[in-house]
């Protein structure tokens, strides 16, 4: 589809410009200073936040140990395909992670409806909220939400203290330019729409797992 | 036909006398309040955070043309389309035409107040397109053919028993009032919709100018499915949703969730900048953003109230409002309820029909205190009242009444005389058991409440007496 017809565009823009000829006052304020508490130990904070937001953070000593931990989870799941981000690292680890299970790779398209788990990498980990930043490179759209379990293979060098530094890192990696989607995930899917009672696993995964190790390669 | 003001008064009387309704509402809001108190402790300086948010939104709204054009350019660069809708009709027509052109039969929609504002779902269903609300609360009120009750918690007015009965009747495969099982039933029903829908419709909490991305916040992950599985993604947003920089979300996301639910940050904060990219293997083939004016530029033209466009729709002012807590969301009869709704609606839908909302406030200022972007809400309610009077929208009797009041108040002896006469008159009315009858000038109050005890002496007399006794004591 070529460019769309936009008869309202100029009308709206001209109304905006006319409206803005009259200036609005701004609340001037001397209130300033740091908004958030400083993060002294990002790794410790990340783990603590994960335990309160229902992320299973598995801190391991090495990539091999992380792989083994993931393999154990996968082997406990009911039958069904496992969806993986198509990356050289996960291709290499797949035999260890999956055993004899069927892999569906992200280069094949969307995860299948009956997927049992998704395994991806991430763009950054945010200590202050215990969150994981993923992009469409991490398995594509739907990777984080179709399967009942999302497992992220992550490394301690991806950890940043706060959201400000997370965005700085994304910009540095040119992630927003390279990807049509980004998502900051904090814990697993939930709702409190019935009497404000928290229920896990609304539409997305019931379990969100981060296997975290130093990058030992 | 009744006017919006008459409907409002009738419903307000009904709801405020419904103690079950008030209890449900109080429980919901108290749970929220406790969570927010915990959430605030995570900020070292909440006031500095509010100030920063105010500045971010001020910058965006006061340079709206520049940031919207920047946003549009970036969306176009990634192969997305931006449509500028002057009003609800423009937006509805664009989206229904798009759906018909692609033979769309099923749409999955995530929560969006702006789509409520333009009555989008009804317009699509008129073309035989099935629209599924996928946020659990929205799904529930959709099954009940009701508008959302609250801008963040659409089904706040319902108990689990209400929802259990609804699901048993409409979905059939669940017979339990356990929230866990009810959520599972909704998940099963909507899962089918997600995998068959050809179009996903979302709102946008923010439009990020420097990246050309829309930001969507959910806890359920429903919007993530909606922007992933269908082949077309349409996002609808008011023009005021634009923010300058991606980096601004480092503060706006935690502010929105803290004020909205008390969470440090919501579960899924998703950014979408276009259709599936050239190196991507999944995602929609088309991405459309519909930018809606629908009265916003008129509010923008009022520098006094322009900051009402800073609103990030967190719902904090609804929860803080003693009026909202008593009459509930449906009484307002508007898309946006509570204090922010009472400020916005006269601008969006006319001061003639909706000026009464600005009077449904005690002007206590609780809304202004909690607003994360520092909108001067209760003063705007006063501004709306002033504008309604200036536009001759108020009843003549109100003008006469206030004239009389001013005349009485401007002379101390006159005021004292009326006070004495009034006290005597009310004592007689109440002692004859006439409270609440047509003879009782306070009947609007005494219909629902016990009649107050009328003091013998005026406040001034008591004060004078106490003062005299005090000085006599000191002079001893």
XYZ file of C-alpha atoms in Angstrom:
693
model
C 0.000 0.000 0.000
C 1.339 3.399 -0.980
C 0.900 6.509 1.101
C -2.587 6.874 2.535
C -4.965 9.753 2.020
C -4.886 12.142 4.900
C -7.388 14.936 4.440
C -7.400 15.752 8.161
C -3.649 16.085 8.554
C -3.208 19.725 7.543
C -6.424 20.764 9.312
C -5.278 19.247 12.614
C -1.751 20.633 12.301
C -3.042 24.098 11.556
C -5.437 23.978 14.515
C -2.533 22.911 16.742
C -0.352 25.760 15.491
C -3.104 28.322 16.008
C -3.818 26.987 19.500
C -0.158 27.162 20.487
C 0.200 30.839 19.614
C -1.165 31.485 23.109
C 1.492 30.292 25.583
C 0.589 28.155 28.592
C 2.220 28.587 31.960
C 4.452 25.888 33.295
C 4.608 24.906 36.971
C 7.939 26.383 37.955
C 9.440 24.474 40.794
C 12.539 24.363 42.886
C 11.901 20.702 43.593
C 14.803 18.829 42.113
C 17.284 16.151 42.947
C 17.445 12.418 42.498
C 14.132 10.686 41.978
C 15.132 7.094 42.677
C 17.385 5.592 45.337
C 20.855 4.681 44.046
C 21.471 0.977 43.305
C 24.593 -0.186 45.073
C 24.591 -3.878 44.139
C 22.722 -4.462 40.858
C 22.946 -8.259 40.953
C 21.622 -8.472 44.486
C 18.840 -6.016 43.665
C 17.899 -7.902 40.501
C 17.540 -11.161 42.417
C 15.485 -9.552 45.174
C 13.137 -7.882 42.707
C 12.721 -11.146 40.801
C 11.625 -12.922 43.947
C 8.903 -10.324 44.569
C 7.679 -9.991 40.975
C 7.405 -13.735 40.379
C 10.393 -14.146 38.066
C 12.350 -17.346 38.684
C 15.925 -16.127 38.661
C 18.403 -19.020 38.471
C 21.849 -17.650 39.181
C 24.445 -20.169 37.995
C 28.216 -20.302 37.779
C 28.536 -20.786 34.034
C 26.752 -21.064 30.718
C 26.986 -24.842 31.051
C 25.274 -24.733 34.426
C 22.538 -22.427 33.066
C 22.001 -24.827 30.162
C 21.674 -27.732 32.541
C 19.130 -25.831 34.639
C 17.081 -25.020 31.541
C 17.325 -28.614 30.320
C 15.894 -29.793 33.612
C 12.876 -27.502 33.290
C 12.296 -28.550 29.681
C 12.453 -32.245 30.536
C 9.710 -31.775 33.142
C 7.215 -30.285 30.655
C 4.320 -32.056 28.952
C 4.850 -33.066 25.315
C 4.847 -30.318 22.729
C 7.250 -28.211 20.695
C 9.759 -25.800 22.214
C 10.153 -22.444 20.488
C 13.672 -21.023 20.334
C 15.248 -17.810 19.192
C 17.341 -18.713 16.166
C 20.766 -17.624 17.362
C 24.123 -19.365 16.916
C 24.412 -19.827 20.682
C 21.024 -21.468 21.100
C 21.568 -23.592 17.968
C 24.747 -24.880 19.570
C 23.105 -25.494 22.947
C 19.872 -26.966 21.564
C 20.858 -30.661 21.905
C 21.642 -30.087 25.600
C 18.594 -27.942 26.274
C 15.973 -29.963 24.455
C 16.995 -33.603 24.573
C 14.765 -35.311 22.017
C 12.101 -32.651 21.893
C 11.070 -30.933 18.709
C 12.484 -27.453 18.265
C 10.728 -24.745 16.330
C 13.118 -21.931 15.446
C 12.099 -18.284 15.293
C 13.225 -18.051 11.648
C 10.327 -20.412 10.844
C 7.772 -17.803 11.957
C 5.441 -17.460 14.913
C 5.538 -19.911 17.812
C 3.000 -22.725 17.461
C -0.137 -22.445 19.564
C 0.701 -25.652 21.431
C 4.278 -24.591 22.266
C 5.274 -25.717 25.751
C 8.056 -23.213 26.309
C 10.036 -20.464 24.643
C 13.781 -20.068 25.075
C 15.348 -16.748 24.091
C 18.210 -14.397 24.809
C 17.639 -10.804 25.907
C 18.862 -7.257 25.259
C 19.377 -6.070 28.847
C 18.461 -6.855 32.442
C 17.226 -4.060 34.714
C 18.128 -4.370 38.398
C 15.809 -1.735 39.901
C 12.645 -3.528 38.820
C 13.947 -7.050 38.167
C 12.986 -6.715 34.505
C 14.220 -8.160 31.220
C 14.344 -6.124 28.014
C 13.714 -8.182 24.903
C 13.364 -7.095 21.277
C 11.929 -8.698 18.184
C 15.397 -10.175 17.657
C 14.755 -12.311 20.761
C 12.501 -14.805 19.018
C 10.288 -12.310 17.194
C 6.760 -11.213 17.968
C 4.794 -13.488 20.223
C 7.877 -15.299 21.552
C 7.433 -13.887 25.038
C 3.700 -14.532 25.360
C 2.452 -17.576 23.427
C 3.940 -20.446 25.443
C 3.107 -21.102 29.120
C 6.781 -20.748 30.090
C 9.286 -18.200 28.848
C 12.913 -18.952 29.654
C 15.594 -16.321 29.108
C 19.253 -17.263 28.892
C 20.993 -14.180 30.258
C 24.440 -12.998 31.291
C 25.599 -10.867 34.167
C 27.284 -8.390 31.810
C 23.810 -7.506 30.510
C 22.752 -6.189 33.888
C 22.208 -2.431 34.215
C 21.099 -0.647 37.397
C 18.020 1.223 36.185
C 15.724 2.018 33.268
C 17.670 5.123 32.330
C 20.812 3.076 31.757
C 18.787 0.337 30.053
C 17.579 2.796 27.425
C 21.110 4.164 27.075
C 22.367 0.636 26.393
C 19.603 -0.038 23.870
C 20.481 3.157 22.018
C 24.160 2.239 22.105
C 23.347 -1.159 20.535
C 20.998 0.608 18.057
C 18.277 -1.783 19.241
C 15.279 0.564 18.726
C 16.354 1.155 15.110
C 16.972 -2.517 14.366
C 13.763 -3.925 15.835
C 10.100 -3.256 15.170
C 9.270 -4.300 18.727
C 10.785 -3.977 22.190
C 9.339 -5.264 25.414
C 10.273 -4.748 29.035
C 9.076 -7.858 30.846
C 8.665 -7.831 34.615
C 7.461 -11.126 36.006
C 4.867 -13.388 34.429
C 1.448 -12.507 33.039
C -1.118 -11.547 35.668
C -4.420 -9.801 36.292
C -6.239 -8.350 39.279
C -9.421 -7.481 37.416
C -11.619 -9.678 39.637
C -12.021 -8.084 43.057
C -8.406 -6.841 42.863
C -7.264 -10.424 43.576
C -3.962 -11.257 41.890
C -4.166 -14.211 39.498
C -1.142 -15.377 37.527
C -1.118 -16.490 33.890
C -3.787 -14.292 32.326
C -2.887 -14.477 28.629
C 0.865 -14.794 28.679
C 3.159 -17.249 30.453
C 2.505 -18.569 33.936
C 6.241 -18.935 34.529
C 8.994 -16.506 33.600
C 12.484 -17.902 34.141
C 15.834 -16.113 33.852
C 18.903 -18.366 33.842
C 21.699 -15.961 34.669
C 25.424 -16.681 34.578
C 28.715 -14.965 33.828
C 29.532 -15.061 30.118
C 31.997 -17.931 30.211
C 33.210 -18.409 26.672
C -35.889 12.450 26.947
C -33.828 13.277 29.994
C -30.710 15.397 29.919
C -27.270 14.118 30.905
C -27.502 16.233 34.068
C -30.838 14.684 35.081
C -29.525 11.168 34.434
C -26.448 11.975 36.472
C -28.477 13.154 39.478
C -30.870 10.209 39.343
C -28.019 7.693 39.145
C -25.995 9.502 41.846
C -28.913 9.264 44.282
C -29.415 5.604 43.433
C -25.759 4.578 43.685
C -24.938 6.540 46.800
C -27.856 4.837 48.577
C -26.742 1.393 47.381
C -24.596 0.181 50.262
C -23.509 -3.036 48.518
C -22.199 -1.015 45.604
C -20.364 1.311 47.935
C -18.831 -1.599 49.797
C -17.503 -3.199 46.587
C -16.139 0.137 45.469
C -14.517 0.842 48.812
C -12.827 -2.551 48.906
C -11.416 -2.079 45.404
C -10.125 1.396 46.107
C -8.738 0.532 49.552
C -6.766 -2.380 48.096
C -5.435 0.003 45.462
C -4.612 2.629 48.104
C -2.537 0.205 50.166
C -0.597 -0.881 47.073
C 0.103 2.735 46.093
C 1.411 3.538 49.569
C 3.901 0.671 49.207
C 4.731 1.812 45.670
C 5.529 5.359 46.767
C 8.218 4.135 49.161
C 10.269 3.081 46.128
C 10.691 6.718 45.136
C 13.351 8.726 46.895
C 11.605 11.940 45.834
C 8.045 11.579 44.558
C 7.550 15.341 44.248
C 10.619 15.648 42.033
C 9.259 12.770 39.956
C 5.901 14.539 39.520
C 7.669 17.743 38.556
C 9.790 15.928 35.956
C 6.714 14.230 34.487
C 4.945 17.559 34.315
C 7.919 19.006 32.435
C 8.077 16.111 29.967
C 4.383 16.381 29.138
C 4.500 20.195 29.091
C 7.295 20.113 26.535
C 5.375 17.625 24.362
C 1.941 19.263 24.520
C 3.308 22.767 23.976
C 5.230 21.641 20.881
C 2.639 19.150 19.745
C 2.958 19.760 15.995
C 6.706 19.268 16.013
C 6.625 15.989 17.975
C 3.683 14.524 16.052
C 5.469 15.167 12.763
C 8.649 13.595 14.104
C 6.652 10.573 15.241
C 4.907 10.288 11.871
C 8.148 10.494 9.953
C 9.732 7.647 11.921
C 6.642 5.444 11.586
C 6.627 6.049 7.831
C 10.332 5.206 7.582
C 9.613 1.745 8.942
C 6.742 1.208 6.548
C 3.890 2.035 8.927
C 1.004 4.382 8.181
C -0.230 7.334 10.191
C -3.812 8.526 9.725
C -4.935 11.858 11.182
C -8.559 11.678 12.291
C -10.304 14.983 12.958
C -13.179 13.346 14.774
C -14.632 10.013 15.837
C -16.335 9.512 12.477
C -13.033 9.895 10.574
C -11.331 7.349 12.808
C -14.183 4.822 12.652
C -14.422 5.088 8.879
C -10.688 4.634 8.356
C -10.546 1.521 10.535
C -13.737 -0.105 9.233
C -12.656 0.551 5.619
C -9.288 -1.001 6.370
C -10.937 -4.041 7.958
C -13.347 -4.490 5.062
C -10.588 -4.112 2.475
C -8.738 -7.011 4.103
C -11.853 -9.135 4.681
C -11.313 -9.035 8.403
C -13.855 -11.179 10.274
C -12.374 -11.208 13.763
C -10.544 -8.517 15.721
C -8.730 -8.837 19.035
C -8.651 -5.585 20.907
C -6.695 -4.586 23.958
C -7.827 -2.026 26.471
C -8.069 1.504 25.123
C -10.199 4.356 26.422
C -9.886 6.277 23.167
C -11.603 3.436 21.283
C -14.418 3.711 23.847
C -14.530 7.442 23.186
C -15.125 6.876 19.460
C -17.394 3.807 19.938
C -15.166 1.801 17.640
C -16.297 -1.719 18.557
C -19.949 -0.956 17.799
C -19.006 0.553 14.426
C -17.043 -2.576 13.488
C -19.751 -4.943 14.691
C -22.252 -3.072 12.519
C -20.192 -4.440 9.607
C -20.453 -8.003 10.936
C -16.912 -7.988 12.274
C -16.534 -9.755 15.608
C -14.561 -7.702 18.137
C -13.104 -9.414 21.204
C -12.054 -7.274 24.133
C -9.039 -9.175 25.470
C -8.236 -7.358 28.708
C -10.034 -9.449 31.324
C -11.926 -6.533 32.850
C -12.955 -5.236 29.425
C -13.954 -8.748 28.347
C -16.246 -8.972 31.379
C -17.975 -5.635 30.777
C -18.251 -6.420 27.059
C -20.138 -9.638 27.904
C -22.449 -7.522 30.077
C -22.913 -4.931 27.284
C -21.678 -2.251 29.656
C -19.102 0.492 29.272
C -15.985 0.214 31.464
C -16.608 1.326 35.023
C -13.131 2.694 35.656
C -10.389 3.702 33.222
C -7.896 1.253 34.751
C -10.141 -1.365 36.409
C -13.129 -1.764 34.057
C -14.987 -4.366 36.157
C -14.323 -2.831 39.567
C -18.056 -2.787 40.365
C -18.519 -6.556 40.107
C -17.995 -9.310 42.636
C -16.543 -12.681 41.751
C -20.066 -14.093 42.105
C -21.388 -11.647 39.504
C -18.582 -12.670 37.159
C -19.050 -16.388 37.875
C -22.750 -16.119 36.966
C -21.904 -14.174 33.805
C -19.267 -16.670 32.644
C -21.497 -19.643 33.411
C -24.195 -18.148 31.216
C -22.054 -16.769 28.387
C -19.043 -19.100 28.225
C -20.608 -22.274 29.553
C -17.402 -24.138 30.371
C -16.907 -22.844 33.902
C -18.981 -23.158 37.057
C -16.936 -21.669 39.879
C -16.412 -18.342 41.585
C -12.688 -18.965 42.066
C -10.835 -16.066 40.369
C -8.147 -18.502 39.162
C -10.716 -20.620 37.320
C -12.555 -17.593 35.977
C -9.321 -16.214 34.540
C -8.542 -19.616 33.018
C -11.967 -19.696 31.347
C -11.448 -16.236 29.839
C -7.999 -17.296 28.676
C -9.424 -20.351 26.888
C -12.155 -18.311 25.214
C -9.803 -15.561 24.066
C -6.986 -17.870 23.003
C -9.161 -19.074 20.111
C -9.834 -15.469 19.144
C -6.152 -14.511 19.215
C -5.160 -17.301 16.841
C -7.975 -16.653 14.371
C -8.058 -12.836 14.330
C -6.889 -11.022 11.212
C -6.580 -7.654 12.966
C -5.326 -6.510 16.341
C -6.404 -3.136 17.712
C -4.584 -1.474 20.582
C -4.465 1.932 22.165
C -1.187 3.573 23.073
C -0.128 4.883 26.440
C 2.562 6.962 24.773
C 3.671 7.844 21.252
C 7.442 8.207 21.270
C 8.501 10.911 18.820
C 12.248 10.275 18.536
C 11.780 6.546 17.830
C 8.421 6.472 16.081
C 7.207 3.795 18.491
C 3.980 3.400 20.394
C 4.194 2.254 24.016
C 1.546 -0.097 25.394
C 1.333 -1.101 29.035
C -0.445 -4.249 30.238
C -0.167 -6.836 32.980
C -1.834 -9.657 31.109
C 0.269 -9.714 27.938
C -2.893 -9.463 25.842
C -1.631 -6.517 23.810
C 1.567 -8.459 23.048
C -0.497 -11.253 21.521
C -2.592 -8.669 19.660
C 0.446 -7.034 18.055
C 2.034 -10.402 17.213
C -0.485 -12.864 15.803
C -2.877 -10.936 13.477
C -1.624 -9.734 10.092
C -2.739 -6.123 10.674
C -2.097 -3.983 13.731
C -4.013 -0.751 14.255
C -3.143 1.537 17.154
C -5.510 4.366 18.068
C -4.323 7.272 20.203
C -5.207 10.839 21.054
C -2.758 13.380 19.633
C -1.793 14.424 23.174
C -0.157 11.035 23.850
C 3.102 12.009 22.193
C 6.285 12.310 24.268
C 9.649 13.551 22.982
C 12.117 10.775 23.836
C 12.296 7.025 24.417
C 14.357 7.838 27.500
C 11.349 9.666 29.006
C 9.762 6.263 29.614
C 12.408 5.567 32.260
C 10.273 7.806 34.452
C 6.825 7.695 32.819
C 6.504 3.898 32.986
C 7.126 3.662 36.755
C 4.926 6.724 37.368
C 2.049 5.293 35.348
C 2.163 1.952 37.127
C 2.684 3.381 40.610
C -0.249 5.767 40.204
C -2.351 3.281 38.256
C -2.038 0.134 40.354
C 0.752 0.653 42.913
C 3.081 -1.720 41.052
C 6.718 -0.586 40.661
C 6.294 -1.326 36.960
C 3.655 -3.277 35.061
C 4.363 -6.694 33.668
C 4.573 -5.943 29.943
C 5.708 -2.583 28.659
C 5.778 -3.017 24.922
C 7.040 -0.715 22.182
C 5.981 -1.180 18.565
C 7.395 0.908 15.736
C 6.100 -0.676 12.572
C 5.041 -3.857 10.804
C 7.346 -6.899 10.751
C 10.809 -5.627 9.815
C 12.919 -6.838 6.857
C 14.959 -9.168 9.086
C 12.013 -10.403 11.131
C 10.068 -13.614 10.667
C 6.850 -12.942 12.560
C 4.497 -10.059 13.164
C 1.911 -8.029 11.258
C 2.317 -7.132 7.603
C 0.682 -3.756 8.176
C 0.902 -1.229 10.983
C -1.441 1.748 11.192
C -1.537 4.496 13.783
C -4.724 6.556 13.979
C -4.077 9.936 15.613
C -7.301 11.368 16.993
C -8.158 15.034 17.524
C -11.891 14.886 18.417
C -11.935 18.110 20.443
C -8.373 17.984 21.735
C -7.178 20.960 19.688
C -9.982 23.033 21.221
C -8.711 22.212 24.690
C -5.192 22.934 23.456
C -6.374 26.417 22.445
C -7.294 27.151 26.074
C -3.930 27.923 27.727
C -5.575 27.990 31.148
C -6.640 24.324 30.951
C -4.153 23.039 28.362
C -2.399 20.944 31.012
C -5.460 18.670 31.152
C -3.941 17.195 27.971
C -0.958 16.017 30.049
C -3.139 13.239 31.501
C -1.614 9.744 31.279
C -4.923 8.037 32.255
C -3.604 6.387 35.412
C -6.949 6.673 37.215
C -5.416 7.986 40.453
C -7.775 10.985 40.586
C -10.810 8.709 40.296
C -9.673 6.618 43.240
C -8.863 9.673 45.345
C -12.164 11.440 44.667
C -14.778 11.281 47.448
C -17.492 11.805 44.838
C -16.276 8.953 42.619
C -15.968 6.720 45.677
C -19.629 7.365 46.444
C -21.356 7.394 43.067
C -19.048 5.123 41.032
C -17.958 5.268 37.407
C -21.148 4.567 35.468
C -23.039 7.494 37.004
C -20.904 9.983 35.082
C -22.342 8.712 31.798
C -19.090 9.603 30.025
C -16.073 7.749 28.631
C -13.756 9.462 31.086
C -15.139 9.526 34.612
C -13.972 11.055 37.880
C -12.235 14.429 38.181
C -10.289 14.211 34.906
C -13.492 13.209 33.100
C -15.344 16.150 34.608
C -12.583 18.455 33.366
C -12.294 16.953 29.868
C -15.869 16.081 28.933
C -17.245 19.656 28.714
C -14.414 20.364 26.257
C -14.856 17.168 24.228
C -18.653 16.978 24.224
C -19.846 20.481 24.949
C -20.228 22.692 27.980
C -23.988 22.883 27.395
C -24.662 19.227 28.084
C -21.815 18.394 30.478
C -21.134 21.425 32.696
C -22.965 19.726 35.580
C -20.011 17.343 36.056
C -17.783 20.176 37.257
C -20.207 20.731 40.129
C -19.917 17.100 41.259
C -16.887 17.927 43.357
C -16.257 19.083 46.883
C -13.181 20.935 45.559
C -11.146 19.162 48.224
C -8.186 18.965 45.857
C -7.342 15.297 46.541
C -7.276 14.735 42.764
C -4.695 17.470 42.217
C -2.551 16.095 45.051
C -2.304 12.600 43.561
C -1.947 13.533 39.889
C 1.455 12.209 38.707
C 1.697 14.906 36.023
C 0.488 17.721 38.302
C -2.688 18.674 36.461
C -4.435 21.395 38.443
C -7.657 19.374 38.390
C -9.788 21.010 41.050
C -9.020 24.490 39.792
C -10.029 23.368 36.310
C -13.371 22.277 37.758
C -13.721 25.831 39.043
C -12.693 27.203 35.635
C -15.369 25.063 34.007
C -17.968 26.392 36.462
C -16.944 29.958 35.730
C -17.100 29.282 31.979
C -20.549 27.690 32.323
C -21.860 30.738 34.176
C -20.271 33.120 31.654
C -21.890 31.166 28.817
C -25.293 31.444 30.528
C -25.489 27.688 30.883
C -26.711 27.686 34.476
C -30.301 28.009 35.654
C -31.604 31.523 36.399
C -32.608 30.387 39.890
C -28.954 29.627 40.647
C -27.982 33.169 39.710
C -30.810 34.598 41.847
C -29.838 32.312 44.724
C -26.217 33.380 44.639
C -27.296 37.044 44.393
C -29.353 36.614 47.535
C -26.537 34.779 49.243
C -24.105 37.582 48.430
C -26.569 40.169 49.764
C -26.969 38.249 53.025
C -23.293 37.570 53.488
C -22.242 41.161 52.921
C -23.775 42.407 56.184
C -23.081 40.849 59.588
C -26.427 41.828 61.194
C -28.361 40.539 58.154
C -26.480 37.265 58.311
C -27.076 36.920 62.074
C -30.783 37.672 61.708
C -31.251 35.107 58.967
C -29.279 32.576 61.000
C -31.532 33.029 64.017
C -34.691 32.796 61.911
C -33.359 29.777 60.046
C -32.440 27.911 63.216
C -35.875 28.511 64.691
C -37.622 27.477 61.477
C -35.605 24.273 61.108
C -36.116 23.339 64.748
C -39.873 23.576 64.197
C -39.762 21.595 60.934
C -37.651 18.805 62.451
C -39.600 18.691 65.738
C -42.885 18.357 63.815
C -41.408 15.343 62.024
C -41.442 17.128 58.659
C -37.810 16.316 57.771
C -37.583 15.107 54.203
C -41.015 16.444 53.190
C -41.763 19.199 50.703
C -41.779 21.759 53.525
C -38.214 20.895 54.480
C -35.679 23.078 52.605
C -32.955 20.565 53.526
C -34.940 17.610 52.145
C -32.261 16.607 49.619
C -30.032 15.821 52.569
C -32.612 14.561 55.087
C -34.177 12.105 52.621
C -31.075 9.950 52.970
C -29.634 11.085 56.305
C -30.775 11.628 59.873
C -31.718 15.273 60.454
C -28.904 17.165 62.180
C -29.393 18.580 65.657
C -30.002 22.334 65.383
C -27.981 24.313 67.935
C -29.714 26.973 70.019
C -26.942 29.520 69.626
C -25.074 30.654 66.585
C -21.371 30.011 66.194
C -20.752 33.730 66.614
C -22.642 33.805 69.927
C -20.733 30.777 71.247
C -17.447 32.300 70.148
C -18.242 35.640 71.800
C -19.252 33.928 75.037
C -16.093 31.776 75.140
C -13.936 34.788 74.418
C -15.589 36.759 77.223
C -15.109 33.881 79.679
C -11.506 33.451 78.641
C -10.636 37.124 79.132
C -12.505 37.175 82.472
C -10.379 34.199 83.535
C -7.173 35.908 82.425
C -8.091 39.164 84.208
C -8.584 37.413 87.536
